[in-house]
Short mmCIF file of C-alpha atoms in Angstrom, two decimals:
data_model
loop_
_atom_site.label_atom_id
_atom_site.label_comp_id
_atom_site.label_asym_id
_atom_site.label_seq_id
_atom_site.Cartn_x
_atom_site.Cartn_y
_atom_site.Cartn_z
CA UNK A 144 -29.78 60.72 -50.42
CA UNK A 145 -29.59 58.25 -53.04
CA UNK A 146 -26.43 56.23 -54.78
CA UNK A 147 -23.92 58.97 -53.69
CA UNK A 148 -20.29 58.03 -54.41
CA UNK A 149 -18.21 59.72 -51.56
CA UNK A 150 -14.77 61.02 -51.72
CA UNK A 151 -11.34 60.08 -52.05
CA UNK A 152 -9.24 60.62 -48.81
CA UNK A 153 -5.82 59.49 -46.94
CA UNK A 154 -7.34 58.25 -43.65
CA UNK A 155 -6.43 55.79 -42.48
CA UNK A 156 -5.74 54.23 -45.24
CA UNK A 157 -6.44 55.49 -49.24
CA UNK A 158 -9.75 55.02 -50.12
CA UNK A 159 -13.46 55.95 -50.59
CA UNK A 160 -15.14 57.49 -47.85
CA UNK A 161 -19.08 58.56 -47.25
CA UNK A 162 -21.02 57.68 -49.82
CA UNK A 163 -24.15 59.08 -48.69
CA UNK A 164 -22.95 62.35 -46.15
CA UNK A 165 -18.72 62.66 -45.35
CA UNK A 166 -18.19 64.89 -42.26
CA UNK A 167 -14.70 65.94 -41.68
CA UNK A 168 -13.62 67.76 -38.33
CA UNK A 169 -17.34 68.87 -37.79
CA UNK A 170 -20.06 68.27 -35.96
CA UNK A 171 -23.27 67.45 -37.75
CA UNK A 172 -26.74 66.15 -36.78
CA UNK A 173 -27.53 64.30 -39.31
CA UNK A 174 -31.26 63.68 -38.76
CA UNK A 175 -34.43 62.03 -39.97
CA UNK A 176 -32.78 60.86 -43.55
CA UNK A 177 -33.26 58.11 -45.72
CA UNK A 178 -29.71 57.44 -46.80
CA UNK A 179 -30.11 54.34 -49.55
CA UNK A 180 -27.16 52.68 -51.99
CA UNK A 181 -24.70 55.05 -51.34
CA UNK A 182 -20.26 54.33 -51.09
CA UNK A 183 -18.66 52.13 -53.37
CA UNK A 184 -17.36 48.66 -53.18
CA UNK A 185 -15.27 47.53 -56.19
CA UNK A 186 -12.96 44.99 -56.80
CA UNK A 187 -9.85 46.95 -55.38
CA UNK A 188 -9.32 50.20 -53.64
CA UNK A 189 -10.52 50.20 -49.92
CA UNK A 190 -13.61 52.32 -48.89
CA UNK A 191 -15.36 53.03 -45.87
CA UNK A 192 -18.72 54.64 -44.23
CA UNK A 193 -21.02 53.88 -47.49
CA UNK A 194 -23.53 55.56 -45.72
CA UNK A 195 -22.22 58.02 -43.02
CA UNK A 196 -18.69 58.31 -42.49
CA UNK A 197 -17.11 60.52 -39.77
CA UNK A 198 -13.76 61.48 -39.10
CA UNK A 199 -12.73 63.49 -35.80
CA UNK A 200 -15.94 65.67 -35.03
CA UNK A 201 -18.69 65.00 -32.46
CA UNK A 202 -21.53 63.55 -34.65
CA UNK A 203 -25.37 63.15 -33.74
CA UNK A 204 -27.09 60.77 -36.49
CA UNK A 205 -30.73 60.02 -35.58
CA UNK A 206 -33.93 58.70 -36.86
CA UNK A 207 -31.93 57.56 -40.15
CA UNK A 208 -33.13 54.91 -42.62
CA UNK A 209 -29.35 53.74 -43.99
CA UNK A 210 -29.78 51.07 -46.58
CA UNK A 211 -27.77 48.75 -49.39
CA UNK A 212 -24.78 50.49 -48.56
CA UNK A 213 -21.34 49.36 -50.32
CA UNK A 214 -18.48 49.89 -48.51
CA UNK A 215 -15.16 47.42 -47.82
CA UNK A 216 -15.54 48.74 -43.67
CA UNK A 217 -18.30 50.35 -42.08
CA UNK A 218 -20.89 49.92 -44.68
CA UNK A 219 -23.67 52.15 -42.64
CA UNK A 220 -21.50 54.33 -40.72
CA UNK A 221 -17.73 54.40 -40.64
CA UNK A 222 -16.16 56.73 -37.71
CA UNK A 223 -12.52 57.22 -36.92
CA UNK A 224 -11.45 59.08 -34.34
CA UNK A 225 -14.89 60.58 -33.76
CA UNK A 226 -17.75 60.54 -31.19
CA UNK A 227 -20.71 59.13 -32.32
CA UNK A 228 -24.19 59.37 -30.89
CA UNK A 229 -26.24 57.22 -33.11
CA UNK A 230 -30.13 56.81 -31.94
CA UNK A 231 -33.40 55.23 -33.18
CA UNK A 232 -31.74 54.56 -36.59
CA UNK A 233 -32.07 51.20 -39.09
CA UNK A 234 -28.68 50.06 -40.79
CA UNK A 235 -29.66 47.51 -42.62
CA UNK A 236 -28.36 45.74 -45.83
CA UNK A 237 -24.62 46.91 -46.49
CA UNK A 238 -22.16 44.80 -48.22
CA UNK A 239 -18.48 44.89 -49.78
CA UNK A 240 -17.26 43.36 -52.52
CA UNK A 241 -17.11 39.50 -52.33
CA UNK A 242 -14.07 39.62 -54.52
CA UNK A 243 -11.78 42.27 -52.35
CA UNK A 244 -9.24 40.80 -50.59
CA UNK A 245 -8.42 43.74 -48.02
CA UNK A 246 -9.98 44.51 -44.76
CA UNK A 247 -13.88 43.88 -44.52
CA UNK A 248 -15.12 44.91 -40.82
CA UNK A 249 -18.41 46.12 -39.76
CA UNK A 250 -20.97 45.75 -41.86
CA UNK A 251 -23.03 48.17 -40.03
CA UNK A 252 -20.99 50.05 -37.82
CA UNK A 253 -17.09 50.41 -38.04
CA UNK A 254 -15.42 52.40 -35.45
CA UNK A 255 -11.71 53.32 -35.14
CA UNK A 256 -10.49 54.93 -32.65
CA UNK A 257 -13.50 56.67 -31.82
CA UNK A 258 -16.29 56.99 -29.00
CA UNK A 259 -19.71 55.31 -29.95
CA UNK A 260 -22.63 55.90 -27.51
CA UNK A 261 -25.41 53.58 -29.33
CA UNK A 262 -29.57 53.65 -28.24
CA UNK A 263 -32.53 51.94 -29.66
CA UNK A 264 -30.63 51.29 -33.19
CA UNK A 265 -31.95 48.38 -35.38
CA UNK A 266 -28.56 47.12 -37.13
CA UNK A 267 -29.69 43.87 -39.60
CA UNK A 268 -28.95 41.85 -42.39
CA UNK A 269 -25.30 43.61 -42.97
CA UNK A 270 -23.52 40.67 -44.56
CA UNK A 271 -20.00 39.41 -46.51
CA UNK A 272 -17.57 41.04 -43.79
CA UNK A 273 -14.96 38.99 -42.21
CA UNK A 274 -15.80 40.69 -38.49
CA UNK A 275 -18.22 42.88 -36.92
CA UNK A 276 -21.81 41.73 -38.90
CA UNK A 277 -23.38 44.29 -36.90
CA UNK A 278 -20.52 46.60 -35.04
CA UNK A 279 -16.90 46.37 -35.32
CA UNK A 280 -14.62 48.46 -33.12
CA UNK A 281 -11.11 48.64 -32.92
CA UNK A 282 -9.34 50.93 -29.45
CA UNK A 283 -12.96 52.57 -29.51
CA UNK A 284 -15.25 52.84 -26.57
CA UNK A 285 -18.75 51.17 -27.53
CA UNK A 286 -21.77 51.73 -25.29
CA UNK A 287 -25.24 50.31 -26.43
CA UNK A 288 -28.38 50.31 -24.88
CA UNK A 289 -31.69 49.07 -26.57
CA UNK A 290 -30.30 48.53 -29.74
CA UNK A 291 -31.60 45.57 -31.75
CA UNK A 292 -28.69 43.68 -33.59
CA UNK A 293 -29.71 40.45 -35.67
CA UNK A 294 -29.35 38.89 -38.73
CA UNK A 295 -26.02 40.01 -39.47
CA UNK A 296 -23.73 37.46 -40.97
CA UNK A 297 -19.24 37.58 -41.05
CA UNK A 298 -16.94 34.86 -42.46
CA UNK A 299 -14.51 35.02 -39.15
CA UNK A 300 -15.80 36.26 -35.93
CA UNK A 301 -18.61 38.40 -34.40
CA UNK A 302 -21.49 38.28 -36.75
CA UNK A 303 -23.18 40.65 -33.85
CA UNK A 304 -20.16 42.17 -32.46
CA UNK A 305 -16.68 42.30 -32.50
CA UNK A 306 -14.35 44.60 -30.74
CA UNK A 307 -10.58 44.49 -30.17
CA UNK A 308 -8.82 45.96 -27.68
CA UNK A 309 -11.76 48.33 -26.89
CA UNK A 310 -14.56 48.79 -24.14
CA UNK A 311 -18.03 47.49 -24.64
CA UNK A 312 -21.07 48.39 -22.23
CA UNK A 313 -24.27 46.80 -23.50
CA UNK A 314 -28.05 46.89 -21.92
CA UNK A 315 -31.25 45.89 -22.58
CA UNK A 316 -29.63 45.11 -26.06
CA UNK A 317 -30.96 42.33 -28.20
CA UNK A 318 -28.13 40.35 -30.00
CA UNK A 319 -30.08 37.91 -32.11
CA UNK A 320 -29.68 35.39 -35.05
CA UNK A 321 -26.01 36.57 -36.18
CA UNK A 322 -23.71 34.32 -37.93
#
């Protein structure tokens, strides 16, 4: 999938959404892709998931190459309200608009209300957000085991991770070189 634009929806806020693959109330598995400039990231307008986004559905995604995505929030993969198994996939490269002044979390992952059970994911170089380099998760439940998170670099907090007011469970992770 290459330099898809996404769609225009109400949730949870106006805006953009999946660039690259936009599952609504479903439950794809969304395997062995290569998913590469997709979503949008202009100057105003809020968008989310460049890549992937997923909104209340159970959701496999695995063995995925998701690269130079644009989005404002959860340039790879954007979930809210969802369950997200995400394995053996690289999100690497998404960015937002340096000149939006809205919300800019996860630059890999963003996840909203939602369930994410992470394994052996390689989430790097995902840069310009103000939280969450790597993962951002807001009242979600975040477990991640094996995954590879590094290079990642925010403006406020978390260049790795950053969650608020949700559960995190992390092993044999490796949280590297995140700014």
């Amino acid at each position: 999938l290459l330099m898809g634009k996404g769609r225009e929806a109400q949730f949870p806020q106006l805006g953009s959404y999946g660039g690259g693959v936009f599952s609504y109330r479903a439950s794809p598995v969304i395997t062995n892709n290569i998913i590469r400039e997709c979503g949008t990231a202009g100057v105003t307008g809020f968008s989310g998931g460049g890549g992937i986004c997923c909104h209340d559905g159970n959701v496999v995604i695995e063995n995925n190459l998701i690269e130079s995505s644009l989005a404002q929030s959860g340039g790879g993969i954007y979930a809210y309200q969802a369950t997200v198994t995400a394995r053996n996939n690289r999100i690497v490269g998404s960015r937002p608009n340096v000149e939006y002044t809205g919300t800019k979390r996860g630059g890999g992952i963003c996840a909203l209300y939602s369930t994410l059970m992470l394994e052996n994911n390689v989430i790097e170089d995902n840069a310009g957000y103000n939280y969450g380099g790597g993962i951002y998760g807001y009242f979600s439940d975040i477990a991640i085991a094996g995954d590879t998170i590094s290079a990642n670099a925010v403006s406020m907090g978390g260049g790795g991770l950053c969650t608020e007011r949700s559960e995190l469970g992390a092993a044999g992770a490796v949280i590297v070189g995140n700014i």
